[in-house]
XYZ file of C-alpha atoms in Angstrom:
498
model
C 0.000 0.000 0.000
C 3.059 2.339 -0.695
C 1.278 4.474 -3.661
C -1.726 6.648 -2.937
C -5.468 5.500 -2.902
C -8.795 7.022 -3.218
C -11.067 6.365 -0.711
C -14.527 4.404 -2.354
C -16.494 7.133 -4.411
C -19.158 6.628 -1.944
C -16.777 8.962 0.599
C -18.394 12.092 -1.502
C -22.125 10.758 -0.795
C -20.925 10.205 2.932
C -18.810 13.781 3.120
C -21.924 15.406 1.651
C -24.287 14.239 4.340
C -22.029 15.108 6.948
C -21.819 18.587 6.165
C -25.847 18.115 6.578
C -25.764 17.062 9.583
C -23.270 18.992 10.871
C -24.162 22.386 9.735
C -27.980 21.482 9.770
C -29.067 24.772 11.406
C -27.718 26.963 9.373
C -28.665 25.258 6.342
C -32.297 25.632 7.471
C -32.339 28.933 8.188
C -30.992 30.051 4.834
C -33.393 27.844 3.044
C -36.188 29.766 5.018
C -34.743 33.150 4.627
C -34.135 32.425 1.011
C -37.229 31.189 0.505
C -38.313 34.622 1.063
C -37.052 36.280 -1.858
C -39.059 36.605 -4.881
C -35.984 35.627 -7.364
C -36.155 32.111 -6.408
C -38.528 29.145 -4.933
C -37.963 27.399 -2.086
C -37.279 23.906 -4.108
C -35.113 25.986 -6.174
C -33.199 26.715 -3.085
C -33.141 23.655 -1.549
C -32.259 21.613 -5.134
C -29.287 24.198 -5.571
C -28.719 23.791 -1.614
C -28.043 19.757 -1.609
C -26.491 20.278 -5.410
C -23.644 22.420 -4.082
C -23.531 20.073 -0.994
C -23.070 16.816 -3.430
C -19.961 18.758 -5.765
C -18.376 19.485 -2.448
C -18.795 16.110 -1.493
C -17.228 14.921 -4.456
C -14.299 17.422 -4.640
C -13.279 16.386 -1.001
C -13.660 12.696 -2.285
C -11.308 13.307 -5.539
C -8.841 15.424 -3.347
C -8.390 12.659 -0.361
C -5.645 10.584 -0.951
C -3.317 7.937 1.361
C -1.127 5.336 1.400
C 0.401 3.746 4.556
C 4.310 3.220 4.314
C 7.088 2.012 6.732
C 4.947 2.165 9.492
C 3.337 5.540 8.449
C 0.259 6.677 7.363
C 0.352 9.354 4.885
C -3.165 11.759 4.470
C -3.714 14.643 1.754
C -6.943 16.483 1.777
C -8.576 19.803 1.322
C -10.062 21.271 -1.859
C -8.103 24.643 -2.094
C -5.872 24.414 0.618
C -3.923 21.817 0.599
C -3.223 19.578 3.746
C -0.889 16.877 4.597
C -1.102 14.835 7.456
C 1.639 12.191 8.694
C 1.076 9.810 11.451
C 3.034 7.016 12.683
C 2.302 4.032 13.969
C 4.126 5.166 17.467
C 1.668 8.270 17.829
C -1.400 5.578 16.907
C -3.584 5.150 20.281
C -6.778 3.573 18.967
C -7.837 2.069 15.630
C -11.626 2.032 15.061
C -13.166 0.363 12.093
C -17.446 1.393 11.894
C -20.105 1.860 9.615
C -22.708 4.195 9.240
C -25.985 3.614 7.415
C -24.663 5.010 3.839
C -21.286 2.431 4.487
C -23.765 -0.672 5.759
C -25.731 0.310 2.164
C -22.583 -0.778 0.288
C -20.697 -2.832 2.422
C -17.946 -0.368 3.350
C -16.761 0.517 6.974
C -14.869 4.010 8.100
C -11.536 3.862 9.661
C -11.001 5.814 12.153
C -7.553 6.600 13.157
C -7.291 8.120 17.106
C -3.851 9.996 18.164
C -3.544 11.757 21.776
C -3.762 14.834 19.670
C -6.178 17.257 17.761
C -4.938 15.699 14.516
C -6.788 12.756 15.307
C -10.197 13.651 13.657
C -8.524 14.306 10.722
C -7.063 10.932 10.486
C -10.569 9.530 9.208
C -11.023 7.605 6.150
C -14.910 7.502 5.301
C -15.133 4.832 2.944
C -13.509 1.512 2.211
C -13.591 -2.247 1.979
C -13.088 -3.792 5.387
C -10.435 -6.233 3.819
C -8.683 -3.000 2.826
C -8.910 -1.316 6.522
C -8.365 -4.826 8.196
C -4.959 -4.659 5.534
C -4.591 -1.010 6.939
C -4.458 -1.887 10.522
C -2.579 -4.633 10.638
C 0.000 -2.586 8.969
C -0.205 0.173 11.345
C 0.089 -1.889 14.597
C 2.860 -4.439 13.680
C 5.721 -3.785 16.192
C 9.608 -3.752 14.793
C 10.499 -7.127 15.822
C 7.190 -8.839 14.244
C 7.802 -6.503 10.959
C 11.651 -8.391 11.077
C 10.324 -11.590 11.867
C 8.218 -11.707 8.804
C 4.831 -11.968 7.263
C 3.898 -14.841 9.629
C 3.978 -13.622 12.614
C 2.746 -10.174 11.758
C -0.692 -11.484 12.689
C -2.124 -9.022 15.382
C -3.077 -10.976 18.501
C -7.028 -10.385 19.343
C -7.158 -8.834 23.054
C -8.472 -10.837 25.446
C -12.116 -10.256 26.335
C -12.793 -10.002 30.160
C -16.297 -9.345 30.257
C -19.335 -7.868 28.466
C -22.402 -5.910 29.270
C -25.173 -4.399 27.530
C -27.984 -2.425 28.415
C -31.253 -3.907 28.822
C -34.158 -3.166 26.979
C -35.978 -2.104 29.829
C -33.700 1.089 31.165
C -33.434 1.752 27.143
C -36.901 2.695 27.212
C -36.674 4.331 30.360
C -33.497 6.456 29.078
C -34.877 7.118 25.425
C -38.124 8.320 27.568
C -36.353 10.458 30.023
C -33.973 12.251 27.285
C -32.309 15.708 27.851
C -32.787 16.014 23.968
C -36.699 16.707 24.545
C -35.888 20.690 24.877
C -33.732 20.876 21.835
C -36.549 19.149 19.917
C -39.332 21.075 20.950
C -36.886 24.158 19.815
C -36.141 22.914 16.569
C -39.893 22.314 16.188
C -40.831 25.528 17.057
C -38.223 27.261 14.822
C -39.337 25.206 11.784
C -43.164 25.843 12.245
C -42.711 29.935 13.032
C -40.445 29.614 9.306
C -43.363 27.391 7.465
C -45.187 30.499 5.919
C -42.893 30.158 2.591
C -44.714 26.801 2.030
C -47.896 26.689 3.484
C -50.096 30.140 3.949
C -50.893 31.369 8.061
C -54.523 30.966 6.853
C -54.571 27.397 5.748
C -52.391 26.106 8.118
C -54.632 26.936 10.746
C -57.402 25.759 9.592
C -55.595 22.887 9.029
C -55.141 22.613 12.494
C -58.811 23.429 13.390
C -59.947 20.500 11.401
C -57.594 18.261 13.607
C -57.148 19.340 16.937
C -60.315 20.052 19.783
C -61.530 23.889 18.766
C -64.504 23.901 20.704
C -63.178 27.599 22.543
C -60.065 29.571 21.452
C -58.611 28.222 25.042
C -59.003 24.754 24.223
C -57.539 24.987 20.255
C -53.973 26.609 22.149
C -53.904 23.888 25.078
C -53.872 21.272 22.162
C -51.648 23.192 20.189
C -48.920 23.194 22.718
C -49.848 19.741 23.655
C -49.157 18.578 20.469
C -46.265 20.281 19.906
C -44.652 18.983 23.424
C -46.048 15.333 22.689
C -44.244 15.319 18.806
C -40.875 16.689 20.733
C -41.127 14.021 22.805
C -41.447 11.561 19.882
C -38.160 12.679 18.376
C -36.542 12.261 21.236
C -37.642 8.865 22.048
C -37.028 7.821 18.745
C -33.894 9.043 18.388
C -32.507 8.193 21.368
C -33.452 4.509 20.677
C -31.785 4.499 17.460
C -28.844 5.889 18.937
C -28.282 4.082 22.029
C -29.884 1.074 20.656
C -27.577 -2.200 20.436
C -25.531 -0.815 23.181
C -22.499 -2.911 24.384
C -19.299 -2.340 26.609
C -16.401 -4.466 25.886
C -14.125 -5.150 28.834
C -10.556 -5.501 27.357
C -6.979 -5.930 29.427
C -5.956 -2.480 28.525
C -9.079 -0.892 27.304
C -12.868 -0.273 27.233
C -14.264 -0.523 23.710
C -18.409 0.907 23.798
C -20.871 0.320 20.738
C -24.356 1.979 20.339
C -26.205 2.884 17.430
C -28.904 0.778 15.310
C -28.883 2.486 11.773
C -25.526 3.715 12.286
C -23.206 1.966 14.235
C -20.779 3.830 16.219
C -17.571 2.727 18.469
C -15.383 4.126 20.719
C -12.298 2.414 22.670
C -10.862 3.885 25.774
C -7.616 2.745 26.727
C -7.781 2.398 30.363
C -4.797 4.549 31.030
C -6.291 7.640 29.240
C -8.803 7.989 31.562
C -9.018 11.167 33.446
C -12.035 11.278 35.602
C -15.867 9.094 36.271
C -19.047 11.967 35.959
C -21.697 10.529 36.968
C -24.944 12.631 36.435
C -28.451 12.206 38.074
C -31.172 14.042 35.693
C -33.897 15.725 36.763
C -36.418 13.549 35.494
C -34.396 10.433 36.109
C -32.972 11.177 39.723
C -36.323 10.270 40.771
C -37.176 7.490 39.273
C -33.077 6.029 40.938
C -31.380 6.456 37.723
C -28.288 8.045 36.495
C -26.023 8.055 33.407
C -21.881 7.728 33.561
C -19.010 9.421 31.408
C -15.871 9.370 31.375
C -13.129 11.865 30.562
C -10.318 11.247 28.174
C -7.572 12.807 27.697
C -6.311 13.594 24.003
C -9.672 12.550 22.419
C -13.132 11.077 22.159
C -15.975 12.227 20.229
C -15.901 14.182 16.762
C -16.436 17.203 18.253
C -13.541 17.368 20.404
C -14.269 16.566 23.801
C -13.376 13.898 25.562
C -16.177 13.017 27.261
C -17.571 9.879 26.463
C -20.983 8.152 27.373
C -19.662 5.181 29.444
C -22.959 3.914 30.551
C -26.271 5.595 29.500
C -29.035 4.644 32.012
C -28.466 2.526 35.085
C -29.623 2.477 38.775
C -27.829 4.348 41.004
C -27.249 1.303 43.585
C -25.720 -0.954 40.347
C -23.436 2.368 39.934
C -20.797 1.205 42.426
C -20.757 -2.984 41.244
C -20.288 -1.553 37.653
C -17.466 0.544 38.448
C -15.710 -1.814 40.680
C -15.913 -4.379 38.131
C -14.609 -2.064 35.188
C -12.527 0.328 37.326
C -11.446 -1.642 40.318
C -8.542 1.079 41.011
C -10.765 3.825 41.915
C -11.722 4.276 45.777
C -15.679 5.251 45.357
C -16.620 5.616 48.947
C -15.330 8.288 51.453
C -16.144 11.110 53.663
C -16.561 14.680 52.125
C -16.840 18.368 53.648
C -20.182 19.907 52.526
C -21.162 23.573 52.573
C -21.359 25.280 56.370
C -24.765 26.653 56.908
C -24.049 30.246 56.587
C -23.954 29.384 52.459
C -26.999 28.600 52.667
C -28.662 31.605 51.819
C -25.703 32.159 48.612
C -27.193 29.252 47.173
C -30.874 30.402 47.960
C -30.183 33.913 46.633
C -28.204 32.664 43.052
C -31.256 30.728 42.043
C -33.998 32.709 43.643
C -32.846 36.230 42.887
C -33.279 36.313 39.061
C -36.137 34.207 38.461
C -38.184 36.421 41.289
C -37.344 39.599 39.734
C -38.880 38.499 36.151
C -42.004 36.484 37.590
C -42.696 40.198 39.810
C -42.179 42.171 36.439
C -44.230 39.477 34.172
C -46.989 39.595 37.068
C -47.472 43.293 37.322
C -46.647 44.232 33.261
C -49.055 41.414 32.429
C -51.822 40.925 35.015
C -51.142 37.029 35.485
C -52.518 34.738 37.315
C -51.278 33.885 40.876
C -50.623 30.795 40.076
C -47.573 32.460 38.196
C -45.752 32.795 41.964
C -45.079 28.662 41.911
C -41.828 29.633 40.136
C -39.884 31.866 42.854
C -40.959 28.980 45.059
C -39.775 26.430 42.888
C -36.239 28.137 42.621
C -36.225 28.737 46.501
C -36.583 24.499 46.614
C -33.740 24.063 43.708
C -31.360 26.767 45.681
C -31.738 24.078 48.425
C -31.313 21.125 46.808
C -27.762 22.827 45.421
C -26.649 23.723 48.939
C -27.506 20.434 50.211
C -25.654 18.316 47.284
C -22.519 20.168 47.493
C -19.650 18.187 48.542
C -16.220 17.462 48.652
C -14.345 15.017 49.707
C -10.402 13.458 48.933
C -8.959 9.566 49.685
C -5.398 8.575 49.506
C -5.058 9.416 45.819
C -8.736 10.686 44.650
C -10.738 13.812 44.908
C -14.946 13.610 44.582
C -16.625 16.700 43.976
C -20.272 16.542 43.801
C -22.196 19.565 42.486
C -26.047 20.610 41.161
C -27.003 22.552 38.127
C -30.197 20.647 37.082
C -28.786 17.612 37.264
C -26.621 16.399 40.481
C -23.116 15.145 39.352
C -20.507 13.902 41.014
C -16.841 13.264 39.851
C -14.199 11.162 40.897
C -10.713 12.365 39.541
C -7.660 10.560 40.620
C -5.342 12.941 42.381
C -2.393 12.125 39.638
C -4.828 13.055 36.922
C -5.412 16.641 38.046
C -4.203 19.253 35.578
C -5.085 22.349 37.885
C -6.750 23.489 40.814
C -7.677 26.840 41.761
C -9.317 28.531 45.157
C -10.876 32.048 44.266
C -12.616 33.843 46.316
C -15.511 37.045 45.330
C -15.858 40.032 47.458
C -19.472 38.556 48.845
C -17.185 35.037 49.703
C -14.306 36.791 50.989
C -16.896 38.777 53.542
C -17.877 35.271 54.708
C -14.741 33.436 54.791
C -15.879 31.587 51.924
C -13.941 29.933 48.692
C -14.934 28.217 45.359
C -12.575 25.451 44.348
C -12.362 24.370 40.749
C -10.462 21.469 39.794
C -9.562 20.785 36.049
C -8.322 17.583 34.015
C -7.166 16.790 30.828
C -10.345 16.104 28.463
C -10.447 16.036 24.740
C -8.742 18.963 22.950
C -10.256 21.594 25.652
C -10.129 19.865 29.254
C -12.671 19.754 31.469
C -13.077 21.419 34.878
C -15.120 20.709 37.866
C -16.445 23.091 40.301
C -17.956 23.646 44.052
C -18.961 26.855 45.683
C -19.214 28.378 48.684
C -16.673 25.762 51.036
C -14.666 26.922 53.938
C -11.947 28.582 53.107
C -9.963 26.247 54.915
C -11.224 23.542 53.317
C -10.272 24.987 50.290
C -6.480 25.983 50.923
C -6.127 22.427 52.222
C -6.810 21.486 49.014
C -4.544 23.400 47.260
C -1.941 22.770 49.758
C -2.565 19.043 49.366
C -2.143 18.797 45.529
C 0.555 21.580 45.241
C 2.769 21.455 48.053
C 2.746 18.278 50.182
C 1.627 15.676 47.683
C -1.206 13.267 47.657
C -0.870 11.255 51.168
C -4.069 13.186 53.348
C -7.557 11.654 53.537
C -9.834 13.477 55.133
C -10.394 10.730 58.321
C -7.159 12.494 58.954
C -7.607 15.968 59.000
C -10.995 15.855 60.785
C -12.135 14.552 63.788
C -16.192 13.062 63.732
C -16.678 16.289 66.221
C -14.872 18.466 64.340
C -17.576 21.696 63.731
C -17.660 20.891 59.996
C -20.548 19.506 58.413
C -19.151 16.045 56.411
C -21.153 13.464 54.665
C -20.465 9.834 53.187
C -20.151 9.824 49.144
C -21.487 9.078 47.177
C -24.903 8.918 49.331
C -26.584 6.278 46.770
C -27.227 3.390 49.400
């Protein structure tokens, strides 16, 4: 494979779609505003749109060339400006071979080719024959002595398999009916219908509607409305989270987690074990109820295609299977431990942050608008979820791990190991700094950008001992050690799910 190659011509059909996908927004809000002008028709827009998409598509296709050499693997691409990318097998972390629905079509499979760096979503080869990326990686990962042993004993040993799980139908439904993705439908939903005029006239689609929904008052016609609107949101959402957590595996390797979803297309990402940075685990708002939560992980270097490392490890489980998952994946991590929460004079921080604002603009809505009482449910609901933020704050550190545990919406808590940790920083505002108060933010290596993670409003004690842990005196303090059961600070057991 020393000359250069073209990728299958089915790479253009692929490259066009995903500059659909990726750029989806925009592209619909030019075909609306287009659609507008009086030059041009809205098929005439969109026929020209996906045209122009398609010659791009195949100009990328015709421009992408490699060949893999000595151990290297040697990229051009780029339409106009030329690029030229050069990776060697030493810089190669991960070697993923998947297929998306337009490879499954026509039998083809994408290579994708993972370095510790930003170059590594680059290193993507869309379309070929899996005898030709099977060829590819074999070439790739044979080490010196095999290459000068010969042919023979190039062969690629297949990592052992420890163990595999999958997630059961059951919290599949549960987490495809629970989706964060809900909001981001019902916006999308709402920005296509307000942009629909171009096609359909105000007039007739409302009496559209009328014909179909309940219009016995005007009050009744807008309660189905929005009812319909929320219940097709929430049909998206389901639906697409099934397809895209559907057939959802994690493969338990010696040196590395491999994790498959997708029905249509198939995706698949492998986590060596010694790129991991940190374990999120979040508890929704909907789901922390019903005793579920999701896990990520952070990894350094890389992870998804947008450039962030985190990575779904586990998308629905309950929160008392959390700890037997992890200790049978991640058996190095300590999980359980005593943490410093919040003392009670930052209570009212909390209280204020989430009360303050939302207060201000139901008093303004209430007396501009002459609304209902009922309207005064929100102040009270953001006096509760001030609360619940002051009362999940925690932090706690073992003999070499830190757990922070934190609220926006949804209550997270991370475990970092202390080795991982990038940064950590103890500021302080005017209003802390009156109290004797300190926010600590701790940040690890994640994707291209890092990640940090964050708690407010600790002693300021608590916080310097921190810093003075991790930046002075090295990693050898628990917190058993430092404080005494009667000690005057408030501290809790993590991570609270028995």
């Amino acid at each position: 494979m020393s000359d250069f190659q073209r990728q299958h011509p089915v790479a253009a059909l692929s490259r066009a779609f995903g500059l659909i996908r990726g750029n989806i927004v925009t592209i619909l809000v030019f075909l609306f505003f287009g659609a507008q002008s009086e030059s041009f028709s809205f098929w005439w827009w969109t026929a020209g749109g996906f045209a122009f998409l398609l010659i791009a598509g195949a100009a990328n296709w015709w421009r992408f060339l490699f060949k893999v050499e000595d151990g290297l693997i040697h990229i051009k691409s780029g339409i106009f400006v030329r690029k030229n990318l050069y990776l060697t097998k030493d810089r190669i972390q991960v070697i993923d071979i998947t297929a998306g629905v337009i490879q499954r079509i026509f039998g083809l499979v994408r290579l994708d080719i993972q370095t510790a760096g930003a170059s590594s979503r680059a290193a993507a080869i869309e379309a070929i024959t899996r005898e030709k990326a099977e060829e590819i990686n074999q070439l790739l990962r044979r080490g010196e002595k095999q290459e000068e042993e010969g042919d023979e004993s190039s062969v690629e040993s297949i990592p052992e398999i420890k163990q595999t799980i999958s997630l059961p139908n059951k919290e599949l439904l549960i987490a495809a009916s629970t989706s964060g993705s809900f909001g981001i439908a019902l916006s999308v939903i709402g920005t296509v219908f307000s942009q629909i005029e171009p096609l359909i006239s105000e007039s007739q689609m409302y009496e559209y509607l009328y014909s179909i929904l309940p219009s016995q008052t005007d009050t009744m016609f807008y309660i189905a409305l929005i009812a319909g609107f929320v219940i097709f949101a929430w049909l998206l959402s389901f639906f697409g989270t099934l397809f895209k957590y559907g057939n959802f595996s994690l493969v338990v390797k010696e040196k590395e987690i491999v994790i498959s979803r997708g029905i249509f297309e198939k995706k698949r990402v492998t986590v060596p074990f010694n790129r991991i940075q940190a374990i999120h685990i979040s508890e929704g708002i909907i789901r922390q109820p019903l005793g579920y939560a999701s896990v990520h992980l952070e990894s350094a270097g890389y992870g998804d295609e947008k450039g962030t490392g985190s990575i779904l490890f586990f998308p629905l489980i309950k929160r008392n299977e959390i700890l037997p998952l992890l200790d049978d994946v991640l058996p190095d991590y300590q999980k359980e431990m005593l943490a410093l929460t919040p003392p009670s004079r930052s209570l009212r921080r909390y209280i204020f942050r989430s009360a303050f604002l939302v207060t201000a603009l139901t008093a303004l809505a209430w007396w501009r608008f002459d609304l209902n009482l009922a309207i005064w449910i929100l102040p009270i609901l953001s006096l509760i979820w001030g609360w619940l933020k002051y009362n999940d704050t925690a932090l706690g550190w073992g003999e070499d791990i830190l757990v922070l545990r934190s609220r926006g919406l949804a209550k997270s808590t991370a475990y970092i190991k202390k080795k991982r940790v990038q940064d950590v920083s103890v500021s302080q505002s005017p209003f802390q700094r009156y109290r004797n108060l300190c926010s600590v933010q701790v940040h690890v290596a994640s994707g291209d950008r890092g990640k940090s993670f964050s708690v407010r409003d600790l002693e300021l004690d608590d916080g310097l001992i921190i810093l003075q842990q991790l930046k002075i005196e090295g990693m050898n303090t628990t917190i058993g050690e430092e404080f005494s059961p009667e000690s005057i600070r408030q501290i809790v057991r993590l991570p609270g799910w028995a």
